[in-house]
Amino acid sequence: MKISEKHKHESERLKLLESYSILDTLPEIDYDNITAIASEICNTPISLVSLIDSKRQWFKSHHGLNVSETTKDYAFCAHAIIDPNDIFIIQDARKDERFFDNPLVTGEPNIIFYAGVPLVGENNLPIGTLCVIDNKPKLLSQTQIHALKALANQVMNLLELRKTKARLEQALEDVEQINQELESFAFIAAHDLKSPLNNISSITNLFLNSYGEKLEEDGRELIELIAFSSAKLRKLIDGLLEYSKSNTILKEDKVEVNLTELVKDIKGLFHFENNFEITLKSSLDTIFTNRTAIEQIFINLVSNSIKYNDKPKTEIEIEIKEDDSKYIISIKDNGTGISKENQDKVFQIFKVLAHEDKFGQRGNGIGLATVKKIIVALGGTINIESELGAGARFYFTLEK
């Protein structure tokens, strides 16, 4: 028996094999189907997807054979991968000086005929073979050889897809980790800034109330500017905290939400705005969803409807319908509306389109970004129908 020499690029070949993370994995039907087809086409009782490690050959699929690996010293496939560019055929191993006394020839599985097509990866490096085996001498036709090569290509396609999938999963995991770290940073930074900022705001207001009349006009304007800037920054920090906490909200379980009570609670939050009306239009009494999430969505959208409204009376209509798989919800107002060219921009974080709302406050571009983030994470979509001066209708879906 003659033991195969090592491949001339053995270390690179083994690194390539390792990169597929395939060794010692469980059987998979896709590989088993290929070996079954190979045996059928070549009319052989055995077909293998054999991967050549440093000391063994391991079978990802072993049609017609009950073992999952053998030592590399006995492996016909170790000889086959030396020339990765052609099929390796032994018509009668008993008459070949390399194999006549091989234990796989003299004992089980009594290999006499062998044909192996190298499985070739990048840089023309072979990692194993797709082979067929018989216990009697035989020949393969050109058609059978072409079919066997095509099946070997399919094995490599499966392995490449496996590697690509693993890379994508790792990339997604890395991105998710980065996002979590960024959101944690935003939350911690915003939370730590909030306390000293509240102190600045409180002290500034106290100073104005206690000493404002004693200040010259220029001095009073400077103190008022500090108070205004502090309030604006506090609003931005509150928005960042809201955005960063949205992932925590999504972890809550779904519950039954009474729609009348929900709308009543939302109205109560905006009692300071005396001249507004919210009506509910729905044949449903309840919906089954994440309560905190739906409240957060409604609060943001209703708040915008009130703030960006130039009519004597703000009118808001909430409509809720359903189909077999989702709830369809819309919030329509009679406000200033949103131009067509800006409708895709309103959901971008930190994107501020209006100079100020009707209370003289400038937004921070976080609220609607938070709304979209929550809705998408809940398996839904959100869109806008609006024209300048004719109000806006935000409509979105939530998976049941």
mmCIF file of C-alpha atoms in Angstrom:
data_model
loop_
_atom_site.group_PDB
_atom_site.id
_atom_site.type_symbol
_atom_site.label_atom_id
_atom_site.label_comp_id
_atom_site.label_asym_id
_atom_site.label_seq_id
_atom_site.Cartn_x
_atom_site.Cartn_y
_atom_site.Cartn_z
ATOM 1 C CA MET A 1 0.000 0.000 0.000
ATOM 2 C CA LYS A 2 1.262 3.451 -0.899
ATOM 3 C CA ILE A 3 0.313 6.372 1.346
ATOM 4 C CA SER A 4 -0.540 9.545 -0.534
ATOM 5 C CA GLU A 5 1.899 12.408 -0.419
ATOM 6 C CA LYS A 6 0.691 15.695 1.046
ATOM 7 C CA HIS A 7 -0.749 18.344 -1.208
ATOM 8 C CA LYS A 8 1.909 20.899 -2.187
ATOM 9 C CA HIS A 9 -0.109 23.646 -0.443
ATOM 10 C CA GLU A 10 -1.287 21.500 2.484
ATOM 11 C CA SER A 11 -1.437 24.206 5.155
ATOM 12 C CA GLU A 12 -3.439 26.566 2.905
ATOM 13 C CA ARG A 13 -5.691 23.672 1.897
ATOM 14 C CA LEU A 14 -6.439 22.806 5.533
ATOM 15 C CA LYS A 15 -7.183 26.470 6.335
ATOM 16 C CA LEU A 16 -9.663 26.550 3.462
ATOM 17 C CA LEU A 17 -11.342 23.363 4.696
ATOM 18 C CA GLU A 18 -11.580 24.810 8.209
ATOM 19 C CA SER A 19 -13.171 27.997 6.858
ATOM 20 C CA TYR A 20 -16.318 26.084 5.864
ATOM 21 C CA SER A 21 -16.957 24.936 9.484
ATOM 22 C CA ILE A 22 -18.338 21.696 8.080
ATOM 23 C CA LEU A 23 -16.305 18.952 9.769
ATOM 24 C CA ASP A 24 -18.225 16.808 12.285
ATOM 25 C CA THR A 25 -21.546 18.480 11.511
ATOM 26 C CA LEU A 26 -24.787 16.533 11.401
ATOM 27 C CA PRO A 27 -26.082 14.934 8.179
ATOM 28 C CA GLU A 28 -27.940 17.262 5.802
ATOM 29 C CA ILE A 29 -30.466 16.198 3.198
ATOM 30 C CA ASP A 30 -28.969 18.393 0.462
ATOM 31 C CA TYR A 31 -25.665 16.502 0.547
ATOM 32 C CA ASP A 32 -27.383 13.132 0.957
ATOM 33 C CA ASN A 33 -29.490 13.835 -2.133
ATOM 34 C CA ILE A 34 -26.339 14.493 -4.173
ATOM 35 C CA THR A 35 -24.659 11.217 -3.159
ATOM 36 C CA ALA A 36 -27.881 9.308 -3.847
ATOM 37 C CA ILE A 37 -28.062 10.825 -7.344
ATOM 38 C CA ALA A 38 -24.366 10.111 -7.953
ATOM 39 C CA SER A 39 -24.837 6.424 -7.087
ATOM 40 C CA GLU A 40 -27.894 6.220 -9.319
ATOM 41 C CA ILE A 41 -26.178 7.861 -12.295
ATOM 42 C CA CYS A 42 -22.973 5.809 -11.982
ATOM 43 C CA ASN A 43 -24.762 2.612 -10.947
ATOM 44 C CA THR A 44 -22.579 2.114 -7.847
ATOM 45 C CA PRO A 45 -23.637 0.970 -4.371
ATOM 46 C CA ILE A 46 -21.570 3.629 -2.577
ATOM 47 C CA SER A 47 -21.145 7.373 -3.011
ATOM 48 C CA LEU A 48 -19.437 9.763 -0.603
ATOM 49 C CA VAL A 49 -18.815 13.415 0.033
ATOM 50 C CA SER A 50 -15.368 12.992 1.538
ATOM 51 C CA LEU A 51 -13.438 15.814 3.196
ATOM 52 C CA ILE A 52 -9.709 15.308 3.767
ATOM 53 C CA ASP A 53 -8.453 16.581 7.110
ATOM 54 C CA SER A 54 -4.827 16.402 8.271
ATOM 55 C CA LYS A 55 -5.158 12.829 9.578
ATOM 56 C CA ARG A 56 -8.508 11.479 8.398
ATOM 57 C CA GLN A 57 -11.140 11.513 5.715
ATOM 58 C CA TRP A 58 -14.539 12.479 7.091
ATOM 59 C CA PHE A 59 -17.771 11.868 5.211
ATOM 60 C CA LYS A 60 -20.337 14.661 5.137
ATOM 61 C CA SER A 61 -22.560 12.200 3.299
ATOM 62 C CA HIS A 62 -22.035 8.416 3.053
ATOM 63 C CA HIS A 63 -24.586 6.762 0.808
ATOM 64 C CA GLY A 64 -24.310 2.959 1.044
ATOM 65 C CA LEU A 65 -21.636 3.030 3.779
ATOM 66 C CA ASN A 66 -22.152 2.824 7.541
ATOM 67 C CA VAL A 67 -18.960 4.533 8.707
ATOM 68 C CA SER A 68 -18.458 8.303 8.968
ATOM 69 C CA GLU A 69 -14.650 8.484 8.660
ATOM 70 C CA THR A 70 -11.429 6.541 8.082
ATOM 71 C CA THR A 71 -7.752 7.288 8.556
ATOM 72 C CA LYS A 72 -6.233 9.462 5.849
ATOM 73 C CA ASP A 73 -3.539 6.823 5.197
ATOM 74 C CA TYR A 74 -6.168 4.477 3.693
ATOM 75 C CA ALA A 75 -8.051 7.179 1.771
ATOM 76 C CA PHE A 76 -8.329 6.911 -2.020
ATOM 77 C CA CYS A 77 -9.570 10.493 -1.860
ATOM 78 C CA ALA A 78 -6.224 11.650 -0.433
ATOM 79 C CA HIS A 79 -4.668 10.540 -3.736
ATOM 80 C CA ALA A 80 -7.486 12.122 -5.748
ATOM 81 C CA ILE A 81 -6.916 15.649 -4.412
ATOM 82 C CA ILE A 82 -3.270 15.781 -5.481
ATOM 83 C CA ASP A 83 -4.437 16.791 -8.962
ATOM 84 C CA PRO A 84 -7.502 18.987 -8.378
ATOM 85 C CA ASN A 85 -8.157 19.546 -12.066
ATOM 86 C CA ASP A 86 -9.342 16.099 -13.133
ATOM 87 C CA ILE A 87 -11.298 13.063 -12.032
ATOM 88 C CA PHE A 88 -9.304 10.286 -10.323
ATOM 89 C CA ILE A 89 -10.348 6.777 -11.496
ATOM 90 C CA ILE A 90 -9.171 3.344 -10.362
ATOM 91 C CA GLN A 91 -10.818 0.608 -12.431
ATOM 92 C CA ASP A 92 -9.514 -2.313 -10.360
ATOM 93 C CA ALA A 93 -7.768 -1.520 -7.075
ATOM 94 C CA ARG A 94 -6.585 -5.144 -6.763
ATOM 95 C CA LYS A 95 -4.260 -4.568 -9.725
ATOM 96 C CA ASP A 96 -2.944 -1.159 -8.596
ATOM 97 C CA GLU A 97 0.299 -1.163 -6.594
ATOM 98 C CA ARG A 98 -0.917 1.801 -4.563
ATOM 99 C CA PHE A 99 -4.056 0.046 -3.295
ATOM 100 C CA PHE A 100 -3.909 -3.764 -3.753
ATOM 101 C CA ASP A 101 -3.109 -4.374 -0.069
ATOM 102 C CA ASN A 102 -5.117 -1.420 1.308
ATOM 103 C CA PRO A 103 -7.367 -2.585 4.209
ATOM 104 C CA LEU A 104 -10.340 -0.905 2.467
ATOM 105 C CA VAL A 105 -9.670 -3.208 -0.508
ATOM 106 C CA THR A 106 -8.831 -6.430 1.295
ATOM 107 C CA GLY A 107 -11.614 -5.885 3.857
ATOM 108 C CA GLU A 108 -14.849 -3.891 4.153
ATOM 109 C CA PRO A 109 -16.089 -2.185 2.053
ATOM 110 C CA ASN A 110 -14.016 -4.175 -0.509
ATOM 111 C CA ILE A 111 -13.236 -1.277 -2.824
ATOM 112 C CA ILE A 112 -12.397 -2.357 -6.348
ATOM 113 C CA PHE A 113 -13.669 0.497 -8.477
ATOM 114 C CA TYR A 114 -13.212 4.121 -7.406
ATOM 115 C CA ALA A 115 -13.918 7.433 -9.163
ATOM 116 C CA GLY A 116 -13.472 10.726 -7.335
ATOM 117 C CA VAL A 117 -13.979 14.316 -8.501
ATOM 118 C CA PRO A 118 -12.025 16.821 -6.368
ATOM 119 C CA LEU A 119 -14.027 19.458 -4.484
ATOM 120 C CA VAL A 120 -12.087 22.592 -5.365
ATOM 121 C CA GLY A 121 -12.351 25.945 -3.580
ATOM 122 C CA GLU A 122 -10.582 29.263 -3.977
ATOM 123 C CA ASN A 123 -7.030 29.355 -5.331
ATOM 124 C CA ASN A 124 -7.666 25.931 -6.894
ATOM 125 C CA LEU A 125 -7.256 24.249 -3.505
ATOM 126 C CA PRO A 126 -8.999 20.868 -3.047
ATOM 127 C CA ILE A 127 -10.708 20.013 0.243
ATOM 128 C CA GLY A 128 -12.046 16.553 -0.628
ATOM 129 C CA THR A 129 -13.999 14.683 -3.271
ATOM 130 C CA LEU A 130 -17.356 13.531 -4.442
ATOM 131 C CA CYS A 131 -16.675 9.872 -5.174
ATOM 132 C CA VAL A 132 -18.449 6.691 -6.244
ATOM 133 C CA ILE A 133 -17.311 3.184 -5.235
ATOM 134 C CA ASP A 134 -18.095 -0.354 -6.413
ATOM 135 C CA ASN A 135 -16.923 -3.824 -5.343
ATOM 136 C CA LYS A 136 -16.354 -4.905 -8.933
ATOM 137 C CA PRO A 137 -14.386 -3.440 -11.852
ATOM 138 C CA LYS A 138 -16.217 -0.963 -14.072
ATOM 139 C CA LEU A 139 -15.910 1.932 -16.501
ATOM 140 C CA LEU A 140 -17.718 5.267 -16.534
ATOM 141 C CA SER A 141 -19.068 6.812 -19.699
ATOM 142 C CA GLN A 142 -18.270 10.421 -20.591
ATOM 143 C CA THR A 143 -21.874 11.292 -19.749
ATOM 144 C CA GLN A 144 -21.487 9.788 -16.268
ATOM 145 C CA ILE A 145 -18.193 11.609 -15.730
ATOM 146 C CA HIS A 146 -19.725 14.942 -16.778
ATOM 147 C CA ALA A 147 -22.677 14.340 -14.429
ATOM 148 C CA LEU A 148 -20.349 13.471 -11.540
ATOM 149 C CA LYS A 149 -18.366 16.676 -12.111
ATOM 150 C CA ALA A 150 -21.586 18.705 -12.191
ATOM 151 C CA LEU A 151 -22.675 17.167 -8.884
ATOM 152 C CA ALA A 152 -19.270 17.952 -7.352
ATOM 153 C CA ASN A 153 -19.801 21.577 -8.374
ATOM 154 C CA GLN A 154 -23.138 21.515 -6.574
ATOM 155 C CA VAL A 155 -21.427 20.246 -3.419
ATOM 156 C CA MET A 156 -19.066 23.214 -3.592
ATOM 157 C CA ASN A 157 -21.996 25.565 -4.166
ATOM 158 C CA LEU A 158 -23.586 24.253 -0.971
ATOM 159 C CA LEU A 159 -20.357 24.742 0.938
ATOM 160 C CA GLU A 160 -19.908 28.280 -0.384
ATOM 161 C CA LEU A 161 -23.502 29.134 0.511
ATOM 162 C CA ARG A 162 -22.865 27.786 3.993
ATOM 163 C CA LYS A 163 -19.806 29.999 4.368
ATOM 164 C CA THR A 164 -21.615 33.061 3.008
ATOM 165 C CA LYS A 165 -24.528 32.499 5.365
ATOM 166 C CA ALA A 166 -22.152 32.194 8.325
ATOM 167 C CA ARG A 167 -20.424 35.435 7.327
ATOM 168 C CA LEU A 168 -23.734 37.271 6.982
ATOM 169 C CA GLU A 169 -24.937 35.992 10.339
ATOM 170 C CA GLN A 170 -21.697 37.132 11.943
ATOM 171 C CA ALA A 171 -21.938 40.528 10.249
ATOM 172 C CA LEU A 172 -25.531 40.934 11.457
ATOM 173 C CA GLU A 173 -24.486 39.915 14.948
ATOM 174 C CA ASP A 174 -21.653 42.462 14.863
ATOM 175 C CA VAL A 175 -23.986 45.210 13.646
ATOM 176 C CA GLU A 176 -26.539 44.331 16.319
ATOM 177 C CA GLN A 177 -23.825 44.451 18.972
ATOM 178 C CA ILE A 178 -22.634 47.844 17.723
ATOM 179 C CA ASN A 179 -26.215 49.160 17.692
ATOM 180 C CA GLN A 180 -26.789 47.947 21.225
ATOM 181 C CA GLU A 181 -23.566 49.567 22.391
ATOM 182 C CA LEU A 182 -24.463 52.850 20.659
ATOM 183 C CA GLU A 183 -27.944 52.864 22.153
ATOM 184 C CA SER A 184 -26.559 52.038 25.592
ATOM 185 C CA PHE A 185 -24.072 54.876 25.213
ATOM 186 C CA ALA A 186 -26.809 57.277 24.099
ATOM 187 C CA PHE A 187 -28.992 56.278 27.044
ATOM 188 C CA ILE A 188 -26.195 56.582 29.607
ATOM 189 C CA ALA A 189 -24.901 59.833 28.150
ATOM 190 C CA ALA A 190 -28.356 61.375 27.970
ATOM 191 C CA HIS A 191 -29.275 60.155 31.460
ATOM 192 C CA ASP A 192 -26.047 61.521 32.979
ATOM 193 C CA LEU A 193 -26.517 64.866 31.238
ATOM 194 C CA LYS A 194 -30.104 65.267 32.358
ATOM 195 C CA SER A 195 -29.430 65.816 36.059
ATOM 196 C CA PRO A 196 -26.907 68.690 35.765
ATOM 197 C CA LEU A 197 -28.987 70.215 32.981
ATOM 198 C CA ASN A 198 -32.061 70.238 35.228
ATOM 199 C CA ASN A 199 -29.966 72.010 37.858
ATOM 200 C CA ILE A 200 -28.876 74.644 35.331
ATOM 201 C CA SER A 201 -32.464 75.169 34.211
ATOM 202 C CA SER A 202 -33.826 75.391 37.763
ATOM 203 C CA ILE A 203 -31.105 77.773 38.956
ATOM 204 C CA THR A 204 -31.559 79.964 35.869
ATOM 205 C CA ASN A 205 -35.326 80.233 36.399
ATOM 206 C CA LEU A 206 -34.805 80.909 40.105
ATOM 207 C CA PHE A 207 -32.282 83.646 39.254
ATOM 208 C CA LEU A 208 -34.698 85.246 36.791
ATOM 209 C CA ASN A 209 -37.591 85.173 39.253
ATOM 210 C CA SER A 210 -35.510 86.526 42.140
ATOM 211 C CA TYR A 211 -33.233 89.041 40.448
ATOM 212 C CA GLY A 212 -34.684 89.569 36.981
ATOM 213 C CA GLU A 213 -36.038 93.030 37.769
ATOM 214 C CA LYS A 214 -32.639 94.151 39.062
ATOM 215 C CA LEU A 215 -30.810 93.158 35.869
ATOM 216 C CA GLU A 216 -30.190 95.422 32.938
ATOM 217 C CA GLU A 217 -31.954 94.457 29.733
ATOM 218 C CA ASP A 218 -28.819 92.943 28.155
ATOM 219 C CA GLY A 219 -28.145 90.840 31.258
ATOM 220 C CA ARG A 220 -31.721 89.641 31.426
ATOM 221 C CA GLU A 221 -31.591 88.626 27.748
ATOM 222 C CA LEU A 222 -28.455 86.577 28.378
ATOM 223 C CA ILE A 223 -30.048 84.747 31.319
ATOM 224 C CA GLU A 224 -33.212 84.107 29.259
ATOM 225 C CA LEU A 225 -31.026 82.728 26.462
ATOM 226 C CA ILE A 226 -29.436 80.303 28.946
ATOM 227 C CA ALA A 227 -32.912 79.230 30.098
ATOM 228 C CA PHE A 228 -34.126 78.779 26.512
ATOM 229 C CA SER A 229 -31.026 76.793 25.483
ATOM 230 C CA SER A 230 -31.283 74.592 28.581
ATOM 231 C CA ALA A 231 -34.930 73.793 27.825
ATOM 232 C CA LYS A 232 -34.089 72.972 24.217
ATOM 233 C CA LEU A 233 -31.210 70.696 25.213
ATOM 234 C CA ARG A 234 -33.371 68.980 27.845
ATOM 235 C CA LYS A 235 -35.970 68.271 25.176
ATOM 236 C CA LEU A 236 -33.294 66.737 22.924
ATOM 237 C CA ILE A 237 -32.034 64.547 25.777
ATOM 238 C CA ASP A 238 -35.584 63.376 26.549
ATOM 239 C CA GLY A 239 -35.936 62.411 22.885
ATOM 240 C CA LEU A 240 -32.673 60.468 22.914
ATOM 241 C CA LEU A 241 -33.759 58.610 26.050
ATOM 242 C CA GLU A 242 -37.077 57.790 24.421
ATOM 243 C CA TYR A 243 -35.354 56.514 21.273
ATOM 244 C CA SER A 244 -32.817 54.407 23.168
ATOM 245 C CA LYS A 245 -35.516 52.882 25.402
ATOM 246 C CA SER A 246 -37.600 51.738 22.427
ATOM 247 C CA ASN A 247 -35.772 48.390 22.265
ATOM 248 C CA THR A 248 -36.699 47.724 25.889
ATOM 249 C CA ILE A 249 -40.332 48.515 25.092
ATOM 250 C CA LEU A 250 -40.355 45.908 22.315
ATOM 251 C CA LYS A 251 -39.465 43.110 24.747
ATOM 252 C CA GLU A 252 -42.803 43.436 26.537
ATOM 253 C CA ASP A 253 -45.466 40.799 25.910
ATOM 254 C CA LYS A 254 -48.629 41.525 23.948
ATOM 255 C CA VAL A 255 -51.771 42.184 25.979
ATOM 256 C CA GLU A 256 -55.407 43.012 25.267
ATOM 257 C CA VAL A 257 -55.755 46.792 24.903
ATOM 258 C CA ASN A 258 -59.151 48.481 25.255
ATOM 259 C CA LEU A 259 -59.316 51.103 22.498
ATOM 260 C CA THR A 260 -61.736 53.490 24.219
ATOM 261 C CA GLU A 261 -59.578 53.551 27.335
ATOM 262 C CA LEU A 262 -56.432 53.983 25.265
ATOM 263 C CA VAL A 263 -57.793 57.042 23.430
ATOM 264 C CA LYS A 264 -59.103 58.465 26.711
ATOM 265 C CA ASP A 265 -55.634 58.148 28.257
ATOM 266 C CA ILE A 266 -54.073 59.856 25.254
ATOM 267 C CA LYS A 267 -56.550 62.739 25.520
ATOM 268 C CA GLY A 268 -55.661 63.151 29.171
ATOM 269 C CA LEU A 269 -52.005 63.650 28.356
ATOM 270 C CA PHE A 270 -52.817 66.696 26.215
ATOM 271 C CA HIS A 271 -55.382 68.385 28.442
ATOM 272 C CA PHE A 272 -53.308 71.605 28.295
ATOM 273 C CA GLU A 273 -54.451 72.029 24.673
ATOM 274 C CA ASN A 274 -58.068 73.109 25.257
ATOM 275 C CA ASN A 275 -59.250 73.404 21.694
ATOM 276 C CA PHE A 276 -58.708 69.941 20.243
ATOM 277 C CA GLU A 277 -60.830 66.884 19.626
ATOM 278 C CA ILE A 278 -59.916 63.219 19.125
ATOM 279 C CA THR A 279 -62.462 60.812 17.702
ATOM 280 C CA LEU A 280 -62.132 57.043 17.477
ATOM 281 C CA LYS A 281 -63.509 55.237 14.444
ATOM 282 C CA SER A 282 -63.417 51.462 14.814
ATOM 283 C CA SER A 283 -65.655 48.404 14.950
ATOM 284 C CA LEU A 284 -63.134 46.812 17.330
ATOM 285 C CA ASP A 285 -63.367 47.102 21.095
ATOM 286 C CA THR A 286 -59.870 45.771 21.789
ATOM 287 C CA ILE A 287 -56.658 44.873 20.024
ATOM 288 C CA PHE A 288 -53.986 42.423 21.132
ATOM 289 C CA THR A 289 -50.614 44.162 21.000
ATOM 290 C CA ASN A 290 -47.708 45.632 22.960
ATOM 291 C CA ARG A 291 -49.457 48.279 25.067
ATOM 292 C CA THR A 292 -46.432 50.456 25.812
ATOM 293 C CA ALA A 293 -45.449 50.443 22.143
ATOM 294 C CA ILE A 294 -48.895 51.473 20.868
ATOM 295 C CA GLU A 295 -49.083 54.207 23.521
ATOM 296 C CA GLN A 296 -45.666 55.530 22.450
ATOM 297 C CA ILE A 297 -46.751 55.579 18.796
ATOM 298 C CA PHE A 298 -50.037 57.357 19.543
ATOM 299 C CA ILE A 299 -48.428 59.918 21.853
ATOM 300 C CA ASN A 300 -45.873 60.945 19.221
ATOM 301 C CA LEU A 301 -48.342 61.134 16.347
ATOM 302 C CA VAL A 302 -51.074 62.933 18.314
ATOM 303 C CA SER A 303 -48.505 65.346 19.747
ATOM 304 C CA ASN A 304 -47.348 66.239 16.220
ATOM 305 C CA SER A 305 -50.936 66.706 15.061
ATOM 306 C CA ILE A 306 -51.474 69.234 17.861
ATOM 307 C CA LYS A 307 -48.141 71.054 17.580
ATOM 308 C CA TYR A 308 -48.208 71.456 13.806
ATOM 309 C CA ASN A 309 -51.756 72.700 13.403
ATOM 310 C CA ASP A 310 -52.775 76.168 12.231
ATOM 311 C CA LYS A 311 -56.546 75.790 12.539
ATOM 312 C CA PRO A 312 -58.715 77.345 15.299
ATOM 313 C CA LYS A 313 -59.610 73.817 16.431
ATOM 314 C CA THR A 314 -57.367 70.770 16.105
ATOM 315 C CA GLU A 315 -59.323 67.753 14.852
ATOM 316 C CA ILE A 316 -57.790 64.271 15.028
ATOM 317 C CA GLU A 317 -59.407 61.057 13.835
ATOM 318 C CA ILE A 318 -58.022 57.659 14.830
ATOM 319 C CA GLU A 319 -59.244 54.751 12.714
ATOM 320 C CA ILE A 320 -58.451 51.124 13.532
ATOM 321 C CA LYS A 321 -59.300 48.130 11.307
ATOM 322 C CA GLU A 322 -58.008 44.592 10.975
ATOM 323 C CA ASP A 323 -57.518 41.741 8.558
ATOM 324 C CA ASP A 324 -56.421 38.150 9.151
ATOM 325 C CA SER A 325 -52.797 38.976 9.964
ATOM 326 C CA LYS A 326 -52.542 42.618 11.034
ATOM 327 C CA TYR A 327 -54.149 45.733 12.448
ATOM 328 C CA ILE A 328 -54.440 48.732 10.106
ATOM 329 C CA ILE A 329 -54.324 52.034 12.015
ATOM 330 C CA SER A 330 -54.466 55.622 10.811
ATOM 331 C CA ILE A 331 -54.224 58.985 12.555
ATOM 332 C CA LYS A 332 -55.572 61.879 10.493
ATOM 333 C CA ASP A 333 -55.502 65.589 11.368
ATOM 334 C CA ASN A 334 -56.487 68.954 9.894
ATOM 335 C CA GLY A 335 -53.064 70.528 10.395
ATOM 336 C CA THR A 336 -50.521 72.231 8.170
ATOM 337 C CA GLY A 337 -49.670 69.075 6.212
ATOM 338 C CA ILE A 338 -46.371 67.837 4.817
ATOM 339 C CA SER A 339 -45.132 68.477 1.294
ATOM 340 C CA LYS A 340 -44.579 65.491 -1.016
ATOM 341 C CA GLU A 341 -40.812 66.004 -1.220
ATOM 342 C CA ASN A 342 -40.485 65.935 2.583
ATOM 343 C CA GLN A 343 -42.647 62.920 3.367
ATOM 344 C CA ASP A 344 -39.742 60.444 3.156
ATOM 345 C CA LYS A 345 -37.555 62.661 5.335
ATOM 346 C CA VAL A 346 -39.767 62.971 8.413
ATOM 347 C CA PHE A 347 -38.795 59.509 9.709
ATOM 348 C CA GLN A 348 -35.047 60.220 9.565
ATOM 349 C CA ILE A 349 -33.577 60.751 13.012
ATOM 350 C CA PHE A 350 -32.526 64.352 13.750
ATOM 351 C CA LYS A 351 -34.210 65.540 10.527
ATOM 352 C CA VAL A 352 -36.139 68.732 11.379
ATOM 353 C CA LEU A 353 -38.288 70.208 8.620
ATOM 354 C CA ALA A 354 -40.334 72.923 10.370
ATOM 355 C CA HIS A 355 -38.574 75.922 11.909
ATOM 356 C CA GLU A 356 -40.890 75.833 14.931
ATOM 357 C CA ASP A 357 -44.296 74.540 16.010
ATOM 358 C CA LYS A 358 -47.301 76.672 16.982
ATOM 359 C CA PHE A 359 -45.935 77.006 20.517
ATOM 360 C CA GLY A 360 -42.708 78.534 19.175
ATOM 361 C CA GLN A 361 -40.646 75.404 19.892
ATOM 362 C CA ARG A 362 -38.305 73.739 17.393
ATOM 363 C CA GLY A 363 -38.418 69.937 17.151
ATOM 364 C CA ASN A 364 -35.428 67.611 17.459
ATOM 365 C CA GLY A 365 -36.254 65.074 14.739
ATOM 366 C CA ILE A 366 -36.380 62.091 17.103
ATOM 367 C CA GLY A 367 -40.100 61.452 17.687
ATOM 368 C CA LEU A 368 -41.099 60.132 14.263
ATOM 369 C CA ALA A 369 -37.824 58.193 13.955
ATOM 370 C CA THR A 370 -38.776 56.434 17.203
ATOM 371 C CA VAL A 371 -42.280 55.739 15.867
ATOM 372 C CA LYS A 372 -40.939 54.102 12.705
ATOM 373 C CA LYS A 373 -38.343 52.107 14.641
ATOM 374 C CA ILE A 374 -41.029 50.656 16.921
ATOM 375 C CA ILE A 375 -43.478 49.885 14.099
ATOM 376 C CA VAL A 376 -40.870 48.163 11.908
ATOM 377 C CA ALA A 377 -39.628 46.113 14.872
ATOM 378 C CA LEU A 378 -43.228 44.985 15.480
ATOM 379 C CA GLY A 379 -43.431 43.721 11.889
ATOM 380 C CA GLY A 380 -45.338 46.675 10.467
ATOM 381 C CA THR A 381 -44.948 49.545 8.015
ATOM 382 C CA ILE A 382 -45.797 53.259 8.201
ATOM 383 C CA ASN A 383 -46.661 55.723 5.443
ATOM 384 C CA ILE A 384 -48.032 59.253 4.992
ATOM 385 C CA GLU A 385 -50.781 60.813 2.915
ATOM 386 C CA SER A 386 -50.596 64.593 3.034
ATOM 387 C CA GLU A 387 -50.683 67.882 1.165
ATOM 388 C CA LEU A 388 -49.581 71.269 2.392
ATOM 389 C CA GLY A 389 -52.473 73.045 4.081
ATOM 390 C CA ALA A 390 -54.738 69.980 3.954
ATOM 391 C CA GLY A 391 -53.624 68.029 7.018
ATOM 392 C CA ALA A 392 -51.807 64.722 7.238
ATOM 393 C CA ARG A 393 -52.767 61.065 7.587
ATOM 394 C CA PHE A 394 -50.225 58.673 9.085
ATOM 395 C CA TYR A 395 -51.260 55.082 8.498
ATOM 396 C CA PHE A 396 -49.411 52.030 9.761
ATOM 397 C CA THR A 397 -49.821 48.321 10.358
ATOM 398 C CA LEU A 398 -48.995 46.085 13.309
ATOM 399 C CA GLU A 399 -48.703 42.316 13.123
ATOM 400 C CA LYS A 400 -51.256 40.467 15.214
#
